[in-house]
Amino acid sequence: MQRGGAVLAFPPKRGGTRVRRLLRGGFSRGKGLRIPDPVSPKAHKKRKSKPKRVILNCHGLGTEALFTKKIGDLEPLDIKIIACCDKDPKLRRLLKKHSTAKSFGDMRDFVNAVLQDPNLKEHLMSPDILFTTAPCQGRSVLREENGIDPKAKYSEDDLFFLQLVLIQLLKPRRVISEMTPPNAHFHADHYSIALEMERLGYEVTVTDRFPSDLCGDIQHRERWIMIGRLRSRRKLRPLRMTDNLRRTPVPLSAILEKPQLVPHNCWVADRFAQIFPDPQPYPAEQTQPEQHTYSGCTNVSNYENAELAMLLERLQNEFLQQALKDRYLVIGPTTTRDVMSNPIVAKVYTMIYNITRRSSQARTHDTYLIDLYGENKALKGCYKAVDGHLGPGQAATFQVGHFSGGLLLGSVNALSQEIQVKKNICQKMMPLSNTSFTQSKHQDLCFNIVTLKSVSDVSSEETHARLTDYTNYFAPNTVVAESDGLLAFLDPSFTLDSKNLSRSAYLGHLFEGKCKGFKVYSRHRPCPTFTSYANVLIKDDRSLRKGVRLLSRTEMLRLNNFPPEIIKFLEGSTQAEANRYIANSIPTNMLHNIYKSVIADLDSECEGVPESGGAVQGTGRMLNLFNLSQVKRSSRKGSAHNVGAYVMHQLLSSPLERNLDIDVRKLKAFPQVQAKSQEIQKDS
């Protein structure tokens, strides 16, 4: 043994010099291979990383400034806000109490300051995160419901595009942009922003509808979230925003005041036109998916579970003749075009198809039987379809929903009268065998889904191709087959959007009207999207006083899970100001989930985590947005890119020149925009 390590002696062989040269001195001189001594655990201890440098545009309440400490069940995040801007002086003063960041008024002032002050630009250069929450009133679907002309322009619509100038100037490592989801009137801007981000050297992940209720917030608020990741030499692993979502939302009843504490002026009416029945409350103890370190079965994610449960619950109220007759819905070779053209059926089909594609046993299945009404008819329909004889890998089953019970039971032994098989199929796909299985009794919302390889002469590929054609009959490109073998639900005509899907439960409306402000919701489901009108109506029948009422001020403050510091600030504001601040803010759990995902992605890049393969996807696809622009994206220099360039030229040549002291011709950010836009104008 020598000092500094152990030595292994090897007998001398030919070519030893070459081996020593290859090992670059790994041999001790003439005595063999030196093995280092064991390193103490302290040497492997990670260095404490520096806080992530964050810049906030239009920061609003600036809740993330308080993420440095534990808030409820949310873990602290190591971030430091270095610069921020918001036009509201009260909100700027609020953020100064919790942060030492350099603060600016309007976002235009911030951009001008960065352009004119080299020292400021150097100080803010290469932040870890640049987060923009531009005003959304000009792109909200509520404009149409409130009778506002979709063509009317808002003075702050350009701030959504102005973030591109800051991105080009400061080169942040990660960019987060938040906006209301794309809709029939406002979707081209979303696409243009994402396209320009790609051109600026970022890998873009778009989630068209990121749900706040599955993050743990009380309201069902969906937001368009774009995350740009600056390309580098290191490979970036896939970023999936839906990995950490909850299985079940939190119902509105969790934050309601006691009936005797509800102010008298909150009550609106004793009766209303109730169209749909009250949903059952979420069970206190739900059946949970089995957790295994390794399992050969296919798991259904929490997001897929919640989305399918919402879609299938809505299908119960759709008039589907075959489903009403057989008491289960069939999607397969016999399904008609009228059924498949229903956007909810089309979305359900694509989700089940993509789940089966992950299963080695169910990849060839072409028929889906869905137990819509909880009567355990789908399993019986499966055995009926194959005359009671199932071949290996011919059928599989799984369950989604929010329920207790619902295990898959095997046949009873004739001698011992004992159940031979008992399986938990909650969010887990299990193969079916010839043994006749039944489902045990369950409560609450539960949907059993059986996938089957039909006995028809038509191949499964032909069946799926025909079903896809059916979904696109009334709205082309609703469902598109992708190169990875999955189906993408693009819905460029927003057919599903017109169904107003939500995990909040709409019950009916007041007799005076049917639009928002007259709609009545159940307290057993999440609150619908809260707006500055503060006109959410709920049915409250917990005491002798029964009827329809508005949320109280205390209940409104609880909607977004704000920390105590924010609650105190809102309590000191007027009712109108508080309503506006709550409506314009990102719910706390949702915001924390976004930051947590991005910080984990930054850390994985620093640690050199290798790419795990697969396309970077969110709950929505970028294909969604460039289909809406009705252009074919043949290459980065193709027509789709020119559309984005033209939009940016229009932005930089009109609104910004009026509002900013910027010489657009000197901006290095977009040297080719003007030439390209002129070419497009000539072609048109």
XYZ file of C-alpha atoms in Angstrom:
684
model
C 0.000 0.000 0.000
C 1.321 3.402 -0.963
C 0.325 6.794 0.353
C -2.494 8.261 -1.683
C -4.132 4.999 -2.767
C -3.981 1.233 -3.109
C -1.896 -0.446 -5.805
C -2.861 -3.544 -7.771
C 0.131 -5.435 -9.121
C -0.066 -6.889 -12.642
C 2.401 -9.270 -14.288
C 4.461 -7.593 -17.010
C 3.041 -8.052 -20.542
C 3.938 -6.934 -24.064
C 2.601 -3.566 -24.973
C 2.572 -2.360 -21.402
C 4.004 0.985 -22.429
C 1.144 1.526 -24.862
C -1.398 0.651 -22.189
C 0.197 3.063 -19.772
C 0.149 5.753 -22.431
C -3.538 5.141 -23.099
C -4.364 5.284 -19.433
C -2.472 8.574 -19.204
C -0.396 7.778 -16.214
C -2.995 5.622 -14.481
C -0.244 3.156 -13.521
C 2.070 3.884 -10.643
C 5.631 3.770 -11.835
C 6.400 0.078 -12.427
C 4.017 -1.254 -9.800
C 0.538 -1.440 -11.341
C -2.753 0.448 -11.479
C -3.347 2.992 -8.752
C -6.898 3.064 -7.321
C -7.832 6.290 -5.524
C -8.792 6.180 -1.885
C -12.507 6.397 -1.079
C -13.703 9.995 -1.046
C -15.480 11.206 2.061
C -19.218 11.961 1.717
C -18.526 15.631 2.423
C -16.560 15.872 -0.811
C -19.649 14.856 -2.792
C -21.819 17.472 -1.155
C -23.382 19.779 -3.734
C -22.354 23.365 -3.804
C -25.099 25.706 -2.839
C -26.394 27.153 -6.074
C -26.966 30.842 -6.489
C -30.556 32.095 -6.492
C -32.171 32.197 -9.906
C -32.180 35.771 -11.226
C -35.705 36.737 -12.292
C -37.110 39.703 -14.251
C -40.851 40.397 -14.057
C -42.833 42.279 -16.692
C -46.290 43.543 -15.662
C -45.814 41.806 -12.310
C -49.208 42.609 -10.746
C -49.318 41.385 -7.136
C -45.829 39.883 -7.529
C -46.669 36.788 -5.501
C -43.440 35.068 -6.580
C -41.448 37.520 -4.449
C -42.759 35.578 -1.438
C -41.833 32.152 -2.834
C -38.486 32.356 -1.057
C -40.237 31.088 2.074
C -42.719 28.301 2.654
C -46.327 29.189 1.813
C -48.778 26.591 3.041
C -47.798 23.293 1.440
C -45.625 24.978 -1.197
C -41.894 24.474 -0.822
C -39.571 27.528 -0.886
C -37.968 28.443 -4.213
C -34.473 29.887 -4.520
C -35.190 32.924 -6.694
C -34.216 36.597 -6.598
C -36.092 39.305 -8.483
C -33.571 41.740 -9.974
C -35.888 43.970 -12.038
C -39.606 44.458 -12.503
C -42.183 46.771 -14.025
C -45.877 47.565 -13.610
C -47.836 50.717 -14.325
C -49.823 50.540 -11.040
C -47.919 52.491 -8.318
C -49.726 50.619 -5.501
C -48.522 47.284 -6.884
C -44.988 48.614 -7.266
C -44.970 49.723 -3.612
C -46.273 46.297 -2.580
C -43.447 44.492 -4.365
C -40.820 46.822 -2.884
C -41.786 45.565 0.579
C -40.653 42.040 -0.348
C -37.920 42.644 -2.918
C -34.926 44.897 -3.568
C -35.444 44.679 -7.338
C -35.001 47.758 -9.498
C -38.541 48.855 -10.312
C -39.897 50.601 -13.406
C -43.321 51.982 -14.262
C -44.658 51.048 -17.660
C -43.071 48.207 -19.623
C -42.240 50.732 -22.317
C -40.208 52.719 -19.781
C -38.362 49.537 -18.857
C -37.427 48.812 -22.489
C -36.273 52.402 -23.031
C -34.118 52.261 -19.893
C -32.400 49.059 -21.042
C -31.776 50.554 -24.490
C -30.358 53.828 -23.193
C -28.391 52.679 -20.124
C -25.491 50.301 -20.956
C -24.752 49.718 -17.271
C -28.327 48.643 -16.605
C -28.270 46.328 -19.577
C -25.018 44.758 -18.390
C -26.441 44.314 -14.881
C -29.579 42.590 -16.187
C -27.875 40.571 -18.923
C -28.563 36.813 -19.121
C -31.122 36.455 -16.318
C -32.240 32.945 -15.500
C -35.935 33.706 -16.003
C -37.831 36.503 -17.740
C -41.547 36.269 -16.902
C -44.107 38.357 -18.814
C -47.778 38.536 -17.841
C -49.028 41.058 -20.368
C -52.553 42.497 -20.011
C -55.065 40.023 -21.428
C -58.241 42.114 -21.723
C -57.674 42.699 -25.432
C -57.494 38.962 -26.203
C -60.103 37.549 -23.825
C -63.042 35.470 -25.017
C -65.202 37.469 -22.578
C -65.095 40.455 -24.933
C -67.664 38.804 -27.181
C -69.867 37.844 -24.228
C -69.737 41.422 -22.933
C -70.700 42.824 -26.336
C -67.275 44.316 -27.156
C -66.315 44.289 -30.820
C -63.457 41.767 -31.348
C -61.853 44.211 -33.783
C -61.572 46.934 -31.156
C -57.967 47.584 -30.111
C -56.725 48.024 -26.549
C -53.946 50.508 -25.841
C -51.807 47.857 -24.118
C -52.176 45.044 -26.652
C -48.650 45.737 -27.920
C -47.040 44.812 -24.577
C -47.492 41.143 -25.439
C -45.127 41.668 -28.382
C -42.835 44.113 -26.612
C -41.399 41.251 -24.558
C -39.587 40.113 -27.718
C -37.449 43.259 -27.652
C -36.349 42.579 -24.078
C -35.655 38.948 -24.906
C -33.399 39.957 -27.774
C -31.604 42.573 -25.673
C -31.061 40.546 -22.479
C -30.878 36.922 -23.731
C -32.554 35.251 -20.728
C -31.910 31.545 -20.265
C -35.621 30.848 -19.802
C -38.624 32.847 -20.941
C -42.107 32.401 -19.472
C -45.041 34.114 -21.155
C -48.629 33.943 -19.899
C -51.832 34.883 -21.708
C -55.467 33.868 -21.982
C -55.862 30.718 -24.117
C -56.163 31.122 -27.902
C -59.739 31.397 -29.121
C -61.598 31.838 -32.394
C -61.008 35.614 -32.489
C -57.553 35.875 -30.920
C -54.987 33.201 -31.751
C -52.598 34.615 -34.383
C -50.711 36.656 -31.762
C -49.970 33.527 -29.720
C -48.551 31.854 -32.783
C -46.455 34.859 -33.831
C -44.829 35.174 -30.393
C -43.866 31.490 -30.297
C -42.558 31.613 -33.855
C -40.372 34.652 -33.216
C -39.039 32.988 -30.070
C -37.869 30.043 -32.150
C -36.179 32.418 -34.565
C -34.383 34.143 -31.681
C -32.732 30.850 -30.750
C -35.144 29.366 -28.214
C -36.670 25.937 -27.974
C -40.353 26.618 -27.380
C -42.841 24.577 -25.361
C -46.446 25.721 -25.545
C -49.255 24.617 -23.240
C -52.446 25.997 -24.735
C -54.573 25.407 -21.629
C -52.667 24.987 -18.388
C -55.211 24.306 -15.579
C -54.998 26.095 -12.246
C -57.453 23.750 -10.474
C -55.153 20.749 -11.000
C -52.340 22.740 -9.357
C -54.367 23.005 -6.143
C -56.074 26.365 -6.635
C -59.790 26.753 -5.939
C -60.830 28.095 -9.321
C -60.752 26.503 -12.768
C -58.676 29.077 -14.653
C -56.849 28.004 -17.806
C -53.912 29.927 -19.205
C -51.711 29.826 -22.293
C -48.175 29.219 -21.043
C -45.176 29.477 -23.347
C -41.730 28.509 -22.087
C -38.686 29.357 -24.179
C -35.361 27.694 -23.434
C -32.228 29.249 -24.861
C -30.450 26.713 -27.023
C -26.978 25.758 -25.876
C -24.430 23.041 -26.492
C -25.997 20.933 -23.786
C -28.991 18.879 -24.738
C -32.271 19.892 -23.151
C -34.447 17.206 -21.683
C -38.185 17.179 -22.510
C -40.146 19.686 -20.454
C -43.602 18.444 -19.472
C -45.661 20.991 -17.613
C -48.339 18.471 -16.604
C -46.115 16.044 -14.659
C -46.829 17.539 -11.217
C -50.576 18.117 -11.518
C -53.071 16.876 -8.941
C -55.496 14.063 -9.581
C -58.521 15.839 -8.126
C -59.278 19.576 -7.887
C -60.185 21.326 -4.651
C -63.944 22.102 -4.502
C -65.276 25.583 -3.819
C -66.893 24.310 -0.623
C -63.412 24.111 0.956
C -63.187 27.920 1.288
C -66.815 28.917 1.866
C -67.713 30.761 5.027
C -70.122 29.250 7.518
C -73.708 29.943 6.421
C -74.397 32.237 9.376
C -71.392 34.426 8.450
C -72.419 35.069 4.838
C -73.347 38.771 4.477
C -76.973 39.447 3.712
C -76.182 41.476 0.582
C -74.544 38.438 -1.056
C -77.892 36.693 -1.579
C -79.329 37.256 -5.047
C -82.333 34.943 -5.568
C -84.274 32.149 -3.906
C -84.850 30.206 -7.121
C -83.237 29.763 -10.532
C -83.705 27.711 -13.705
C -81.745 24.555 -12.858
C -80.894 22.547 -15.980
C -78.341 20.041 -14.708
C -78.431 18.086 -11.418
C -75.993 18.784 -8.614
C -72.806 16.719 -8.972
C -71.778 14.363 -6.217
C -69.088 15.744 -3.908
C -65.581 14.392 -4.327
C -65.168 11.361 -2.018
C -63.160 11.923 1.137
C -61.136 8.735 0.533
C -60.567 8.068 -3.140
C -59.254 4.953 -4.817
C -55.622 5.704 -5.583
C -53.490 4.199 -8.358
C -51.115 1.500 -7.213
C -47.536 2.710 -6.968
C -44.814 0.312 -8.093
C -41.147 0.922 -8.705
C -41.580 -1.135 -11.856
C -44.736 -2.225 -13.548
C -45.351 -3.740 -16.947
C -48.752 -2.014 -17.048
C -49.546 1.296 -18.694
C -50.217 4.147 -16.291
C -52.654 6.990 -16.924
C -51.369 10.372 -15.734
C -53.276 12.617 -13.348
C -53.847 15.112 -16.146
C -55.275 12.422 -18.453
C -57.457 11.165 -15.615
C -58.897 14.610 -14.856
C -59.414 15.532 -18.521
C -61.104 12.244 -19.430
C -63.336 12.438 -16.354
C -64.440 15.959 -17.333
C -65.060 14.999 -20.968
C -66.960 11.808 -20.166
C -69.076 13.596 -17.569
C -70.119 16.044 -20.287
C -70.852 13.197 -22.709
C -73.482 11.937 -20.264
C -75.531 15.003 -21.247
C -74.962 14.617 -24.998
C -77.612 12.805 -27.046
C -75.685 9.769 -28.327
C -78.260 7.260 -29.537
C -76.022 4.186 -29.419
C -74.762 5.005 -25.921
C -78.284 5.575 -24.587
C -79.421 2.268 -26.060
C -76.504 0.037 -24.952
C -75.662 2.115 -21.834
C -72.032 2.362 -22.966
C -70.346 4.293 -25.775
C -68.566 2.422 -28.580
C -65.783 4.047 -30.603
C -64.648 1.625 -33.286
C -65.315 0.209 -36.765
C -69.100 0.566 -36.371
C -69.066 4.160 -35.101
C -70.818 6.568 -37.457
C -69.493 9.833 -38.802
C -72.106 11.860 -36.919
C -70.827 10.522 -33.588
C -67.143 11.050 -34.379
C -67.741 14.624 -35.540
C -68.805 15.522 -31.989
C -65.724 17.406 -30.697
C -65.972 15.850 -27.220
C -66.045 12.325 -28.705
C -63.120 13.246 -30.969
C -61.062 14.494 -28.014
C -61.877 11.369 -25.960
C -60.878 9.192 -28.896
C -57.472 10.863 -29.316
C -56.690 10.599 -25.598
C -57.576 6.900 -25.328
C -55.715 6.186 -28.569
C -52.535 7.835 -27.247
C -52.812 5.913 -23.967
C -53.111 2.586 -25.789
C -50.105 3.458 -27.949
C -47.974 3.342 -24.801
C -49.108 -0.234 -24.117
C -47.414 -3.140 -25.851
C -50.585 -5.237 -25.515
C -53.128 -2.589 -26.541
C -51.311 -0.933 -29.443
C -53.373 -2.844 -32.010
C -56.739 -2.281 -30.307
C -59.238 -0.472 -32.521
C -62.435 -0.493 -30.434
C -63.064 1.454 -27.238
C -66.046 0.684 -24.986
C -66.744 3.400 -22.406
C -69.047 2.831 -19.431
C -70.656 6.277 -19.439
C -73.387 5.666 -16.898
C -71.625 3.583 -14.226
C -73.637 0.426 -14.887
C -70.695 -1.888 -15.649
C -71.981 -2.495 -19.162
C -68.679 -2.008 -21.003
C -67.137 -5.240 -19.672
C -70.207 -7.213 -20.632
C -70.180 -5.603 -24.064
C -66.545 -6.650 -24.491
C -67.289 -10.349 -23.895
C -70.342 -10.098 -26.094
C -68.253 -8.703 -28.948
C -65.874 -11.710 -28.856
C -68.520 -14.348 -28.003
C -66.992 -14.846 -24.560
C -63.567 -15.960 -25.848
C -60.677 -13.540 -25.441
C -57.332 -14.249 -27.023
C -54.018 -13.141 -25.490
C -53.711 -9.383 -25.643
C -57.113 -8.979 -27.277
C -58.614 -6.719 -24.590
C -57.572 -4.443 -21.750
C -59.319 -2.164 -19.270
C -58.696 0.818 -16.977
C -60.680 3.331 -14.910
C -60.652 7.106 -14.642
C -62.564 9.487 -12.406
C -62.845 10.419 -8.749
C -64.282 7.467 -6.870
C -63.955 4.903 -4.103
C -64.095 1.172 -4.770
C -64.290 -0.094 -8.323
C -61.791 -2.983 -8.200
C -61.691 -5.535 -11.008
C -62.774 -8.917 -9.631
C -62.093 -12.356 -11.091
C -64.367 -15.385 -11.187
C -65.345 -17.246 -8.031
C -63.842 -20.705 -7.472
C -66.672 -23.268 -7.454
C -65.121 -25.250 -4.577
C -63.680 -22.619 -2.240
C -66.057 -19.812 -3.212
C -63.116 -17.411 -3.028
C -62.227 -14.679 -5.462
C -59.230 -15.780 -7.504
C -58.162 -12.368 -8.844
C -58.505 -8.849 -7.455
C -56.958 -5.930 -9.338
C -56.872 -2.184 -8.836
C -57.360 -0.699 -12.308
C -57.566 2.943 -11.218
C -55.491 4.832 -13.816
C -53.738 1.578 -14.715
C -54.379 -0.446 -17.864
C -54.739 -4.179 -17.189
C -55.129 -6.969 -19.774
C -58.330 -9.029 -19.745
C -58.365 -12.808 -20.051
C -60.959 -15.474 -20.735
C -61.913 -15.479 -17.076
C -65.153 -13.546 -16.752
C -64.332 -10.400 -14.766
C -66.766 -8.104 -13.041
C -66.296 -4.729 -11.417
C -66.921 -4.300 -7.719
C -69.333 -1.619 -6.545
C -68.050 1.916 -6.557
C -69.314 5.314 -5.534
C -69.036 8.765 -7.050
C -67.628 9.505 -10.499
C -66.106 6.422 -12.154
C -65.725 5.514 -15.821
C -64.582 2.054 -16.857
C -62.931 1.944 -20.293
C -62.321 -1.294 -22.213
C -60.088 -1.404 -25.291
C -60.510 -4.291 -27.708
C -59.090 -5.726 -30.921
C -62.163 -6.261 -33.053
C -62.747 -9.493 -34.957
C -63.519 -7.682 -38.237
C -61.475 -8.183 -41.391
C -60.480 -4.514 -41.427
C -57.043 -3.814 -39.963
C -56.702 -1.547 -36.937
C -54.692 0.973 -39.014
C -57.543 1.269 -41.495
C -60.082 1.642 -38.693
C -58.138 4.456 -37.021
C -57.582 6.189 -40.362
C -61.322 6.117 -41.023
C -62.168 7.378 -37.533
C -59.695 10.221 -37.958
C -61.307 11.148 -41.271
C -64.699 11.191 -39.566
C -63.489 13.604 -36.878
C -62.261 15.971 -39.605
C -65.425 15.844 -41.709
C -67.050 19.028 -40.397
C -63.849 20.746 -39.219
C -60.675 19.866 -41.202
C -57.452 19.210 -39.285
C -59.273 18.705 -35.983
C -57.273 15.492 -35.415
C -53.911 14.944 -37.130
C -51.682 11.860 -37.097
C -48.122 12.805 -36.128
C -44.802 11.266 -37.074
C -44.372 9.703 -33.617
C -47.503 7.597 -34.096
C -49.702 9.669 -31.785
C -52.803 11.691 -32.589
C -52.808 15.448 -31.999
C -56.119 17.159 -31.256
C -55.506 20.510 -32.939
C -59.065 21.803 -33.356
C -58.233 24.850 -35.515
C -61.952 25.699 -35.771
C -62.293 25.753 -31.951
C -65.200 23.283 -32.049
C -64.361 21.960 -28.570
C -63.888 25.492 -27.266
C -67.509 26.252 -28.129
C -68.602 23.550 -25.643
C -67.286 25.671 -22.725
C -65.772 22.700 -20.920
C -64.763 23.197 -17.319
C -64.322 21.187 -14.147
C -66.574 23.700 -12.429
C -70.175 22.435 -12.506
C -72.690 24.665 -14.316
C -76.187 24.048 -12.913
C -78.363 26.612 -14.696
C -79.072 30.312 -14.783
C -81.184 33.056 -13.289
C -84.475 33.830 -14.987
C -83.179 37.259 -16.071
C -80.461 35.947 -18.429
C -78.094 33.157 -19.474
C -74.701 34.820 -19.946
C -71.882 35.122 -17.399
C -73.205 36.937 -14.349
C -76.446 34.968 -14.519
C -74.967 31.448 -14.594
C -75.197 29.420 -11.382
C -72.528 26.909 -10.340
C -72.209 24.092 -7.800
C -70.112 24.446 -4.654
C -69.035 20.774 -5.005
C -66.692 21.596 -7.875
C -64.003 24.267 -8.426
C -65.023 27.882 -8.848
C -65.287 29.053 -12.471
C -62.861 31.673 -13.737
C -63.083 34.743 -11.517
C -63.265 38.096 -13.339
C -63.119 41.692 -12.147
C -66.916 41.810 -12.313
C -66.923 39.464 -9.257
C -70.201 37.977 -10.479
C -69.703 34.270 -9.766
C -73.029 32.839 -8.553
C -73.282 29.607 -6.558
C -76.120 27.494 -5.256
C -75.900 27.426 -1.445
C -78.323 25.135 0.369
C -76.328 24.373 3.524
C -78.742 26.025 5.955
C -82.323 27.224 6.286
C -81.448 30.110 3.995
C -81.271 28.485 0.551
C -80.822 30.056 -2.830
C -78.309 31.715 -5.150
C -75.637 34.051 -3.871
C -72.421 35.841 -4.741
C -69.094 35.059 -3.119
C -68.302 37.145 -0.061
C -65.184 39.337 0.087
C -63.476 36.836 2.404
C -64.183 33.961 0.014
C -62.846 35.935 -2.947
C -59.561 36.504 -1.105
C -59.240 32.750 -0.546
C -59.704 31.784 -4.207
C -56.059 32.051 -5.278
C -54.381 30.711 -2.112
C -52.600 34.026 -1.590
C -49.983 34.298 1.190
C -50.916 36.419 4.247
C -48.970 39.450 3.003
C -51.037 39.601 -0.190
C -54.279 39.029 1.724
C -53.449 41.969 3.998
C -52.801 44.201 0.991
C -56.098 43.205 -0.667
C -58.020 43.809 2.557
C -56.676 47.362 2.577
C -57.807 47.985 -1.014
C -61.239 49.033 -2.192
C -63.626 46.303 -3.321
C -63.246 47.262 -6.994
C -59.436 47.304 -6.738
C -59.346 43.965 -4.939
C -61.595 42.370 -7.563
C -59.347 43.636 -10.345
C -56.154 42.492 -8.634
C -57.548 39.009 -7.964
C -58.879 38.625 -11.518
C -55.615 39.778 -13.139
C -53.313 37.624 -11.012
C -52.059 34.105 -11.668
C -53.315 31.788 -8.883
C -50.571 31.041 -6.368
C -50.325 27.264 -6.787
C -50.386 27.577 -10.558
C -47.612 30.184 -10.469
C -45.535 28.060 -8.102
C -45.972 25.004 -10.334
C -44.693 26.934 -13.361
C -41.646 28.262 -11.512
C -40.891 24.863 -10.010
C -40.903 23.193 -13.436
C -38.670 25.843 -14.997
C -36.205 25.891 -12.083
C -35.933 22.094 -12.205
C -35.243 22.381 -15.927
C -32.522 24.982 -15.302
C -30.910 22.797 -12.642
C -30.948 19.755 -14.914
C -29.116 21.748 -17.592
C -26.489 22.886 -15.088
C -25.962 19.315 -13.898
C -25.644 18.048 -17.447
C -28.630 15.710 -17.321
C -28.714 13.912 -20.686
C -31.663 14.186 -22.994
C -34.195 11.427 -22.370
C -35.568 11.429 -25.907
C -38.939 12.295 -27.319
C -40.454 15.523 -28.476
C -40.892 18.423 -26.120
C -44.622 18.694 -25.591
C -47.115 20.290 -23.284
C -50.844 19.742 -23.146
C -51.020 21.660 -26.426
C -48.879 21.493 -29.533
C -47.177 24.210 -31.530
C -48.822 22.607 -34.576
C -52.066 23.871 -33.101
C -51.144 27.495 -33.618
C -49.536 27.366 -37.035
C -52.511 25.470 -38.430
C -54.689 28.331 -37.226
C -52.638 30.765 -39.266
C -53.568 28.755 -42.385
C -50.006 28.670 -43.628
C -47.730 25.760 -44.339
C -44.538 25.795 -42.371
C -42.179 24.200 -44.871
C -39.000 25.522 -43.255
C -37.749 28.174 -40.888
C -37.597 30.572 -43.831
C -41.006 29.529 -45.146
C -44.275 31.405 -45.307
C -45.141 30.827 -41.646
C -41.935 32.508 -40.556
C -42.654 35.419 -42.873
C -46.051 35.872 -41.241
C -44.358 36.193 -37.853
C -41.766 38.567 -39.302
C -44.468 40.694 -40.883
C -46.342 40.932 -37.567
C -43.162 42.028 -35.805
C -42.452 44.640 -38.477
C -45.945 46.050 -38.112
C -45.451 46.195 -34.348
C -42.052 47.886 -34.480
C -43.014 50.324 -37.223
C -46.271 51.612 -35.718
C -47.249 51.244 -32.031
C -43.760 51.163 -30.553
C -42.458 54.126 -32.502
C -45.301 56.195 -31.087
C -44.849 55.047 -27.508
C -41.081 54.568 -27.255
C -37.974 56.553 -28.029
C -36.631 53.660 -30.092
C -35.011 53.914 -33.484
C -36.308 50.693 -34.995
C -33.765 50.779 -37.813
C -30.904 50.579 -35.280
C -32.315 47.588 -33.425
C -30.066 44.586 -33.985
C -32.868 42.311 -32.871
C -34.651 42.132 -36.211
C -32.271 43.008 -39.089
C -34.250 41.165 -41.770
C -37.802 41.894 -40.685
C -38.335 44.986 -42.815
C -37.083 43.368 -46.029
C -39.219 40.279 -45.496
C -42.331 42.264 -44.709
C -41.840 44.342 -47.855
C -41.587 41.147 -49.885
C -44.849 39.915 -48.383
C -46.553 43.217 -49.133
C -45.403 43.032 -52.762
C -46.647 39.436 -53.088
C -50.025 40.361 -51.638
